[in-house]
GROMACS .gro file of N, CA and C in nm:
model
  447
    1UNK      N    1   1.029   0.878   1.223
    1UNK     CA    2   0.942   0.872   1.105
    1UNK      C    3   0.862   1.001   1.088
    2UNK      N    4   0.811   1.053   1.197
    2UNK     CA    5   0.732   1.177   1.189
    2UNK      C    6   0.818   1.294   1.147
    3UNK      N    7   0.945   1.293   1.190
    3UNK     CA    8   1.035   1.403   1.154
    3UNK      C    9   1.044   1.419   1.003
    4UNK      N   10   1.047   1.307   0.933
    4UNK     CA   11   1.063   1.310   0.788
    4UNK      C   12   0.931   1.301   0.713
    5UNK      N   13   0.821   1.292   0.786
    5UNK     CA   14   0.688   1.286   0.725
    5UNK      C   15   0.675   1.167   0.627
    6UNK      N   16   0.728   1.053   0.668
    6UNK     CA   17   0.723   0.932   0.586
    6UNK      C   18   0.582   0.875   0.588
    7UNK      N   19   0.531   0.839   0.471
    7UNK     CA   20   0.394   0.789   0.458
    7UNK      C   21   0.388   0.641   0.419
    8UNK      N   22   0.496   0.590   0.358
    8UNK     CA   23   0.493   0.454   0.303
    8UNK      C   24   0.624   0.382   0.333
    9UNK      N   25   0.611   0.254   0.367
    9UNK     CA   26   0.725   0.165   0.378
    9UNK      C   27   0.720   0.074   0.256
   10UNK      N   28   0.827   0.072   0.178
   10UNK     CA   29   0.833  -0.010   0.058
   10UNK      C   30   0.934  -0.122   0.079
   11UNK      N   31   0.890  -0.246   0.066
   11UNK     CA   32   0.979  -0.361   0.077
   11UNK      C   33   1.009  -0.416  -0.062
   12UNK      N   34   1.136  -0.424  -0.093
   12UNK     CA   35   1.181  -0.482  -0.220
   12UNK      C   36   1.272  -0.599  -0.186
   13UNK      N   37   1.210  -0.706  -0.142
   13UNK     CA   38   1.282  -0.827  -0.100
   13UNK      C   39   1.267  -0.929  -0.211
   14UNK      N   40   1.378  -0.980  -0.260
   14UNK     CA   41   1.373  -1.063  -0.379
   14UNK      C   42   1.436  -1.200  -0.354
   15UNK      N   43   1.368  -1.287  -0.280
   15UNK     CA   44   1.425  -1.419  -0.253
   15UNK      C   45   1.447  -1.502  -0.380
   16UNK      N   46   1.372  -1.471  -0.486
   16UNK     CA   47   1.389  -1.546  -0.611
   16UNK      C   48   1.526  -1.526  -0.674
   17UNK      N   49   1.604  -1.431  -0.624
   17UNK     CA   50   1.739  -1.408  -0.677
   17UNK      C   51   1.846  -1.488  -0.601
   18UNK      N   52   1.806  -1.555  -0.494
   18UNK     CA   53   1.903  -1.633  -0.415
   18UNK      C   54   1.942  -1.761  -0.490
   19UNK      N   55   2.067  -1.804  -0.477
   19UNK     CA   56   2.114  -1.920  -0.554
   19UNK      C   57   2.038  -2.050  -0.527
   20UNK      N   58   1.988  -2.068  -0.405
   20UNK     CA   59   1.918  -2.193  -0.374
   20UNK      C   60   1.765  -2.176  -0.370
   21UNK      N   61   1.716  -2.070  -0.430
   21UNK     CA   62   1.573  -2.041  -0.426
   21UNK      C   63   1.489  -2.156  -0.482
   22UNK      N   64   1.527  -2.208  -0.596
   22UNK     CA   65   1.446  -2.313  -0.660
   22UNK      C   66   1.434  -2.437  -0.573
   23UNK      N   67   1.539  -2.467  -0.497
   23UNK     CA   68   1.536  -2.585  -0.409
   23UNK      C   69   1.461  -2.559  -0.280
   24UNK      N   70   1.449  -2.431  -0.240
   24UNK     CA   71   1.392  -2.397  -0.110
   24UNK      C   72   1.279  -2.294  -0.119
   25UNK      N   73   1.201  -2.301  -0.224
   25UNK     CA   74   1.096  -2.202  -0.245
   25UNK      C   75   1.002  -2.190  -0.125
   26UNK      N   76   0.954  -2.303  -0.077
   26UNK     CA   77   0.857  -2.299   0.033
   26UNK      C   78   0.914  -2.230   0.156
   27UNK      N   79   1.038  -2.262   0.190
   27UNK     CA   80   1.104  -2.198   0.305
   27UNK      C   81   1.113  -2.047   0.284
   28UNK      N   82   1.158  -2.006   0.167
   28UNK     CA   83   1.172  -1.862   0.140
   28UNK      C   84   1.037  -1.791   0.136
   29UNK      N   85   0.936  -1.857   0.081
   29UNK     CA   86   0.803  -1.795   0.079
   29UNK      C   87   0.749  -1.778   0.220
   30UNK      N   88   0.771  -1.878   0.305
   30UNK     CA   89   0.727  -1.869   0.444
   30UNK      C   90   0.799  -1.754   0.516
   31UNK      N   91   0.930  -1.745   0.500
   31UNK     CA   92   1.007  -1.638   0.562
   31UNK      C   93   0.964  -1.501   0.509
   32UNK      N   94   0.939  -1.496   0.381
   32UNK     CA   95   0.895  -1.371   0.318
   32UNK      C   96   0.762  -1.325   0.379
   33UNK      N   97   0.667  -1.418   0.388
   33UNK     CA   98   0.535  -1.382   0.443
   33UNK      C   99   0.544  -1.343   0.590
   34UNK      N  100   0.633  -1.407   0.665
   34UNK     CA  101   0.653  -1.368   0.805
   34UNK      C  102   0.705  -1.225   0.814
   35UNK      N  103   0.799  -1.191   0.728
   35UNK     CA  104   0.854  -1.055   0.727
   35UNK      C  105   0.748  -0.954   0.684
   36UNK      N  106   0.670  -0.989   0.585
   36UNK     CA  107   0.563  -0.900   0.539
   36UNK      C  108   0.460  -0.878   0.650
   37UNK      N  109   0.424  -0.985   0.721
   37UNK     CA  110   0.331  -0.971   0.835
   37UNK      C  111   0.389  -0.876   0.940
   38UNK      N  112   0.516  -0.895   0.971
   38UNK     CA  113   0.583  -0.809   1.070
   38UNK      C  114   0.582  -0.663   1.024
   39UNK      N  115   0.614  -0.640   0.897
   39UNK     CA  116   0.615  -0.504   0.843
   39UNK      C  117   0.475  -0.444   0.843
   40UNK      N  118   0.376  -0.525   0.814
   40UNK     CA  119   0.238  -0.477   0.812
   40UNK      C  120   0.195  -0.432   0.952
   41UNK      N  121   0.231  -0.509   1.054
   41UNK     CA  122   0.199  -0.472   1.193
   41UNK      C  123   0.270  -0.340   1.228
   42UNK      N  124   0.397  -0.330   1.191
   42UNK     CA  125   0.473  -0.207   1.214
   42UNK      C  126   0.404  -0.087   1.147
   43UNK      N  127   0.362  -0.106   1.022
   43UNK     CA  128   0.298   0.003   0.948
   43UNK      C  129   0.168   0.046   1.015
   44UNK      N  130   0.089  -0.050   1.058
   44UNK     CA  131  -0.038  -0.015   1.125
   44UNK      C  132  -0.012   0.063   1.253
   45UNK      N  133   0.088   0.020   1.330
   45UNK     CA  134   0.121   0.090   1.455
   45UNK      C  135   0.171   0.232   1.430
   46UNK      N  136   0.233   0.253   1.315
   46UNK     CA  137   0.295   0.382   1.285
   46UNK      C  138   0.220   0.462   1.178
   47UNK      N  139   0.097   0.419   1.148
   47UNK     CA  140   0.013   0.488   1.051
   47UNK      C  141   0.082   0.507   0.915
   48UNK      N  142   0.141   0.398   0.866
   48UNK     CA  143   0.210   0.399   0.737
   48UNK      C  144   0.138   0.305   0.640
   49UNK      N  145   0.154   0.331   0.513
   49UNK     CA  146   0.109   0.239   0.409
   49UNK      C  147   0.224   0.141   0.382
   50UNK      N  148   0.189   0.019   0.345
   50UNK     CA  149   0.290  -0.080   0.308
   50UNK      C  150   0.279  -0.109   0.159
   51UNK      N  151   0.393  -0.107   0.092
   51UNK     CA  152   0.400  -0.138  -0.050
   51UNK      C  153   0.507  -0.246  -0.068
   52UNK      N  154   0.474  -0.349  -0.146
   52UNK     CA  155   0.566  -0.459  -0.171
   52UNK      C  156   0.600  -0.468  -0.319
   53UNK      N  157   0.727  -0.479  -0.350
   53UNK     CA  158   0.767  -0.517  -0.485
   53UNK      C  159   0.765  -0.669  -0.489
   54UNK      N  160   0.699  -0.724  -0.589
   54UNK     CA  161   0.694  -0.870  -0.602
   54UNK      C  162   0.724  -0.910  -0.746
   55UNK      N  163   0.789  -1.025  -0.762
   55UNK     CA  164   0.814  -1.074  -0.897
   55UNK      C  165   0.688  -1.139  -0.955
   56UNK      N  166   0.685  -1.151  -1.084
   56UNK     CA  167   0.579  -1.229  -1.147
   56UNK      C  168   0.603  -1.376  -1.115
   57UNK      N  169   0.496  -1.452  -1.096
   57UNK     CA  170   0.509  -1.596  -1.080
   57UNK      C  171   0.510  -1.647  -0.938
   58UNK      N  172   0.474  -1.564  -0.840
   58UNK     CA  173   0.462  -1.618  -0.705
   58UNK      C  174   0.347  -1.717  -0.699
   59UNK      N  175   0.355  -1.817  -0.614
   59UNK     CA  176   0.246  -1.915  -0.604
   59UNK      C  177   0.116  -1.851  -0.555
   60UNK      N  178   0.008  -1.912  -0.592
   60UNK     CA  179  -0.125  -1.860  -0.559
   60UNK      C  180  -0.144  -1.841  -0.408
   61UNK      N  181  -0.095  -1.935  -0.327
   61UNK     CA  182  -0.115  -1.922  -0.182
   61UNK      C  183  -0.041  -1.800  -0.126
   62UNK      N  184   0.074  -1.767  -0.181
   62UNK     CA  185   0.149  -1.648  -0.137
   62UNK      C  186   0.073  -1.522  -0.181
   63UNK      N  187   0.025  -1.521  -0.304
   63UNK     CA  188  -0.053  -1.407  -0.353
   63UNK      C  189  -0.179  -1.386  -0.270
   64UNK      N  190  -0.244  -1.495  -0.233
   64UNK     CA  191  -0.366  -1.487  -0.152
   64UNK      C  192  -0.336  -1.423  -0.016
   65UNK      N  193  -0.228  -1.465   0.047
   65UNK     CA  194  -0.193  -1.410   0.178
   65UNK      C  195  -0.157  -1.262   0.168
   66UNK      N  196  -0.088  -1.224   0.063
   66UNK     CA  197  -0.057  -1.082   0.042
   66UNK      C  198  -0.186  -1.004   0.020
   67UNK      N  199  -0.278  -1.057  -0.061
   67UNK     CA  200  -0.405  -0.989  -0.088
   67UNK      C  201  -0.485  -0.970   0.041
   68UNK      N  202  -0.481  -1.069   0.129
   68UNK     CA  203  -0.555  -1.060   0.255
   68UNK      C  204  -0.506  -0.946   0.344
   69UNK      N  205  -0.381  -0.906   0.326
   69UNK     CA  206  -0.326  -0.795   0.404
   69UNK      C  207  -0.373  -0.659   0.351
   70UNK      N  208  -0.428  -0.658   0.230
   70UNK     CA  209  -0.478  -0.536   0.169
   70UNK      C  210  -0.369  -0.430   0.154
   71UNK      N  211  -0.252  -0.475   0.107
   71UNK     CA  212  -0.140  -0.383   0.085
   71UNK      C  213  -0.120  -0.364  -0.065
   72UNK      N  214  -0.053  -0.257  -0.101
   72UNK     CA  215  -0.024  -0.228  -0.241
   72UNK      C  216   0.096  -0.312  -0.284
   73UNK      N  217   0.085  -0.371  -0.403
   73UNK     CA  218   0.196  -0.447  -0.459
   73UNK      C  219   0.240  -0.385  -0.591
   74UNK      N  220   0.369  -0.385  -0.612
   74UNK     CA  221   0.427  -0.338  -0.737
   74UNK      C  222   0.489  -0.460  -0.806
   75UNK      N  223   0.432  -0.497  -0.920
   75UNK     CA  224   0.480  -0.613  -0.995
   75UNK      C  225   0.603  -0.577  -1.076
   76UNK      N  226   0.709  -0.650  -1.056
   76UNK     CA  227   0.832  -0.627  -1.131
   76UNK      C  228   0.821  -0.703  -1.264
   77UNK      N  229   0.768  -0.637  -1.363
   77UNK     CA  230   0.744  -0.700  -1.493
   77UNK      C  231   0.863  -0.674  -1.584
   78UNK      N  232   0.978  -0.728  -1.545
   78UNK     CA  233   1.103  -0.704  -1.615
   78UNK      C  234   1.133  -0.817  -1.711
   79UNK      N  235   1.215  -0.784  -1.811
   79UNK     CA  236   1.267  -0.883  -1.906
   79UNK      C  237   1.157  -0.956  -1.983
   80UNK      N  238   1.048  -0.889  -2.010
   80UNK     CA  239   0.940  -0.951  -2.087
   80UNK      C  240   0.941  -0.894  -2.228
   81UNK      N  241   0.931  -0.981  -2.328
   81UNK     CA  242   0.946  -0.938  -2.466
   81UNK      C  243   0.828  -0.857  -2.521
   82UNK      N  244   0.711  -0.871  -2.461
   82UNK     CA  245   0.595  -0.801  -2.516
   82UNK      C  246   0.495  -0.773  -2.404
   83UNK      N  247   0.409  -0.677  -2.429
   83UNK     CA  248   0.307  -0.645  -2.329
   83UNK      C  249   0.202  -0.756  -2.321
   84UNK      N  250   0.184  -0.831  -2.429
   84UNK     CA  251   0.096  -0.948  -2.419
   84UNK      C  252   0.152  -1.048  -2.318
   85UNK      N  253   0.284  -1.066  -2.320
   85UNK     CA  254   0.348  -1.157  -2.224
   85UNK      C  255   0.333  -1.103  -2.082
   86UNK      N  256   0.350  -0.974  -2.063
   86UNK     CA  257   0.334  -0.913  -1.930
   86UNK      C  258   0.191  -0.935  -1.881
   87UNK      N  259   0.094  -0.908  -1.965
   87UNK     CA  260  -0.046  -0.926  -1.925
   87UNK      C  261  -0.075  -1.072  -1.890
   88UNK      N  262  -0.029  -1.162  -1.974
   88UNK     CA  263  -0.052  -1.304  -1.950
   88UNK      C  264   0.015  -1.350  -1.821
   89UNK      N  265   0.139  -1.310  -1.801
   89UNK     CA  266   0.215  -1.355  -1.684
   89UNK      C  267   0.171  -1.288  -1.554
   90UNK      N  268   0.101  -1.175  -1.562
   90UNK     CA  269   0.062  -1.103  -1.440
   90UNK      C  270  -0.087  -1.117  -1.407
   91UNK      N  271  -0.160  -1.199  -1.480
   91UNK     CA  272  -0.304  -1.213  -1.458
   91UNK      C  273  -0.338  -1.251  -1.315
   92UNK      N  274  -0.269  -1.349  -1.259
   92UNK     CA  275  -0.300  -1.393  -1.122
   92UNK      C  276  -0.274  -1.282  -1.021
   93UNK      N  277  -0.161  -1.214  -1.036
   93UNK     CA  278  -0.127  -1.107  -0.943
   93UNK      C  279  -0.231  -0.995  -0.949
   94UNK      N  280  -0.271  -0.959  -1.068
   94UNK     CA  281  -0.372  -0.853  -1.086
   94UNK      C  282  -0.506  -0.899  -1.031
   95UNK      N  283  -0.541  -1.025  -1.055
   95UNK     CA  284  -0.668  -1.079  -1.004
   95UNK      C  285  -0.672  -1.070  -0.851
   96UNK      N  286  -0.564  -1.107  -0.784
   96UNK     CA  287  -0.562  -1.104  -0.639
   96UNK      C  288  -0.556  -0.960  -0.586
   97UNK      N  289  -0.476  -0.876  -0.650
   97UNK     CA  290  -0.454  -0.741  -0.597
   97UNK      C  291  -0.549  -0.634  -0.645
   98UNK      N  292  -0.610  -0.656  -0.761
   98UNK     CA  293  -0.704  -0.560  -0.820
   98UNK      C  294  -0.647  -0.417  -0.817
   99UNK      N  295  -0.719  -0.324  -0.753
   99UNK     CA  296  -0.677  -0.183  -0.756
   99UNK      C  297  -0.558  -0.154  -0.666
  100UNK      N  298  -0.509  -0.254  -0.594
  100UNK     CA  299  -0.390  -0.237  -0.509
  100UNK      C  300  -0.264  -0.282  -0.583
  101UNK      N  301  -0.276  -0.312  -0.713
  101UNK     CA  302  -0.163  -0.363  -0.790
  101UNK      C  303  -0.113  -0.258  -0.888
  102UNK      N  304   0.018  -0.239  -0.888
  102UNK     CA  305   0.088  -0.147  -0.977
  102UNK      C  306   0.183  -0.231  -1.061
  103UNK      N  307   0.205  -0.193  -1.185
  103UNK     CA  308   0.303  -0.265  -1.268
  103UNK      C  309   0.424  -0.175  -1.292
  104UNK      N  310   0.543  -0.233  -1.272
  104UNK     CA  311   0.669  -0.162  -1.298
  104UNK      C  312   0.737  -0.220  -1.420
  105UNK      N  313   0.781  -0.133  -1.508
  105UNK     CA  314   0.866  -0.172  -1.620
  105UNK      C  315   1.005  -0.116  -1.594
  106UNK      N  316   1.104  -0.187  -1.641
  106UNK     CA  317   1.243  -0.146  -1.617
  106UNK      C  318   1.298  -0.078  -1.742
  107UNK      N  319   1.353   0.040  -1.723
  107UNK     CA  320   1.403   0.119  -1.835
  107UNK      C  321   1.516   0.049  -1.910
  108UNK      N  322   1.595  -0.032  -1.841
  108UNK     CA  323   1.706  -0.101  -1.910
  108UNK      C  324   1.657  -0.206  -2.009
  109UNK      N  325   1.528  -0.239  -2.004
  109UNK     CA  326   1.471  -0.334  -2.100
  109UNK      C  327   1.437  -0.266  -2.233
  110UNK      N  328   1.463  -0.136  -2.243
  110UNK     CA  329   1.426  -0.059  -2.363
  110UNK      C  330   1.546   0.016  -2.418
  111UNK      N  331   1.543   0.034  -2.550
  111UNK     CA  332   1.644   0.117  -2.614
  111UNK      C  333   1.590   0.257  -2.640
  112UNK      N  334   1.457   0.268  -2.652
  112UNK     CA  335   1.395   0.397  -2.680
  112UNK      C  336   1.288   0.427  -2.576
  113UNK      N  337   1.290   0.549  -2.525
  113UNK     CA  338   1.190   0.586  -2.425
  113UNK      C  339   1.049   0.586  -2.485
  114UNK      N  340   1.038   0.616  -2.613
  114UNK     CA  341   0.906   0.617  -2.677
  114UNK      C  342   0.842   0.478  -2.673
  115UNK      N  343   0.923   0.374  -2.691
  115UNK     CA  344   0.871   0.236  -2.684
  115UNK      C  345   0.824   0.204  -2.542
  116UNK      N  346   0.903   0.248  -2.445
  116UNK     CA  347   0.864   0.225  -2.306
  116UNK      C  348   0.736   0.300  -2.273
  117UNK      N  349   0.726   0.424  -2.316
  117UNK     CA  350   0.608   0.504  -2.289
  117UNK      C  351   0.483   0.443  -2.352
  118UNK      N  352   0.497   0.386  -2.471
  118UNK     CA  353   0.384   0.318  -2.536
  118UNK      C  354   0.339   0.199  -2.453
  119UNK      N  355   0.435   0.121  -2.405
  119UNK     CA  356   0.401   0.004  -2.323
  119UNK      C  357   0.342   0.046  -2.188
  120UNK      N  358   0.395   0.152  -2.130
  120UNK     CA  359   0.339   0.202  -2.003
  120UNK      C  360   0.193   0.242  -2.021
  121UNK      N  361   0.162   0.308  -2.131
  121UNK     CA  362   0.024   0.349  -2.156
  121UNK      C  363  -0.068   0.228  -2.176
  122UNK      N  364  -0.020   0.127  -2.249
  122UNK     CA  365  -0.099   0.005  -2.268
  122UNK      C  366  -0.132  -0.060  -2.134
  123UNK      N  367  -0.032  -0.070  -2.048
  123UNK     CA  368  -0.053  -0.133  -1.917
  123UNK      C  369  -0.139  -0.048  -1.827
  124UNK      N  370  -0.120   0.082  -1.833
  124UNK     CA  371  -0.202   0.173  -1.751
  124UNK      C  372  -0.349   0.158  -1.785
  125UNK      N  373  -0.379   0.144  -1.912
  125UNK     CA  374  -0.518   0.126  -1.956
  125UNK      C  375  -0.573  -0.011  -1.916
  126UNK      N  376  -0.486  -0.111  -1.903
  126UNK     CA  377  -0.527  -0.248  -1.877
  126UNK      C  378  -0.544  -0.279  -1.730
  127UNK      N  379  -0.454  -0.233  -1.647
  127UNK     CA  380  -0.454  -0.272  -1.506
  127UNK      C  381  -0.563  -0.195  -1.428
  128UNK      N  382  -0.636  -0.263  -1.339
  128UNK     CA  383  -0.748  -0.199  -1.270
  128UNK      C  384  -0.710  -0.073  -1.190
  129UNK      N  385  -0.589  -0.067  -1.136
  129UNK     CA  386  -0.547   0.050  -1.059
  129UNK      C  387  -0.512   0.168  -1.148
  130UNK      N  388  -0.485   0.142  -1.275
  130UNK     CA  389  -0.437   0.242  -1.371
  130UNK      C  390  -0.308   0.307  -1.323
  131UNK      N  391  -0.227   0.229  -1.250
  131UNK     CA  392  -0.101   0.280  -1.195
  131UNK      C  393   0.016   0.198  -1.247
  132UNK      N  394   0.116   0.270  -1.296
  132UNK     CA  395   0.236   0.209  -1.350
  132UNK      C  396   0.356   0.288  -1.297
  133UNK      N  397   0.472   0.223  -1.293
  133UNK     CA  398   0.593   0.293  -1.251
  133UNK      C  399   0.710   0.253  -1.339
  134UNK      N  400   0.811   0.340  -1.337
  134UNK     CA  401   0.934   0.317  -1.413
  134UNK      C  402   1.045   0.284  -1.314
  135UNK      N  403   1.118   0.177  -1.343
  135UNK     CA  404   1.237   0.142  -1.266
  135UNK      C  405   1.354   0.154  -1.362
  136UNK      N  406   1.442   0.230  -1.357
  136UNK     CA  407   1.472   0.336  -1.266
  136UNK      C  408   1.482   0.467  -1.343
  137UNK      N  409   1.467   0.577  -1.275
  137UNK     CA  410   1.460   0.707  -1.342
  137UNK      C  411   1.590   0.743  -1.415
  138UNK      N  412   1.704   0.718  -1.355
  138UNK     CA  413   1.831   0.756  -1.420
  138UNK      C  414   1.848   0.689  -1.555
  139UNK      N  415   1.813   0.561  -1.565
  139UNK     CA  416   1.822   0.492  -1.694
  139UNK      C  417   1.720   0.547  -1.791
  140UNK      N  418   1.598   0.572  -1.743
  140UNK     CA  419   1.495   0.630  -1.829
  140UNK      C  420   1.541   0.767  -1.883
  141UNK      N  421   1.598   0.847  -1.795
  141UNK     CA  422   1.647   0.979  -1.836
  141UNK      C  423   1.756   0.964  -1.942
  142UNK      N  424   1.842   0.865  -1.924
  142UNK     CA  425   1.951   0.843  -2.018
  142UNK      C  426   1.898   0.801  -2.156
  143UNK      N  427   1.804   0.705  -2.160
  143UNK     CA  428   1.752   0.665  -2.292
  143UNK      C  429   1.670   0.777  -2.355
  144UNK      N  430   1.607   0.859  -2.272
  144UNK     CA  431   1.530   0.973  -2.324
  144UNK      C  432   1.621   1.077  -2.385
  145UNK      N  433   1.734   1.104  -2.319
  145UNK     CA  434   1.824   1.209  -2.367
  145UNK      C  435   1.900   1.167  -2.492
  146UNK      N  436   1.905   1.036  -2.520
  146UNK     CA  437   1.974   0.988  -2.640
  146UNK      C  438   1.889   1.000  -2.765
  147UNK      N  439   1.761   1.035  -2.747
  147UNK     CA  440   1.670   1.043  -2.861
  147UNK      C  441   1.644   1.186  -2.901
  148UNK      N  442   1.616   1.202  -3.028
  148UNK     CA  443   1.570   1.333  -3.076
  148UNK      C  444   1.419   1.330  -3.074
  149UNK      N  445   1.360   1.427  -3.009
  149UNK     CA  446   1.213   1.431  -3.000
  149UNK      C  447   1.159   1.542  -3.085
   0.00000   0.00000   0.00000
């Protein structure tokens, strides 16, 4: 880790994509939190920051446990029709994470980069951390290059 000067470990674990997730939410949430605890201990031992990608809609008890770890979370605010919907659906996550919460928008959800940039600015002004990210750069670059500016 020191050789590469790594500063952050980012976990993008998405149990909500598993076929039996809806039937086994509690089991998956428990396993997820165990893994996050393990990663957090590893990060502390190795002087690393921990960042988690999380979907919108995790249960309050899971959000509370993540908040207690004081780690940065990146909300995957994908497939949402409007920024009002993103704000409404992410209120709990933002409340628990405050300045440790980042919102990610997915470039494939947009046809024009200008529309995405407008939404990114709205969210940046709204979220307490004022931090937003784009998933993924190659798609963003592609929709940007298709436009005349």
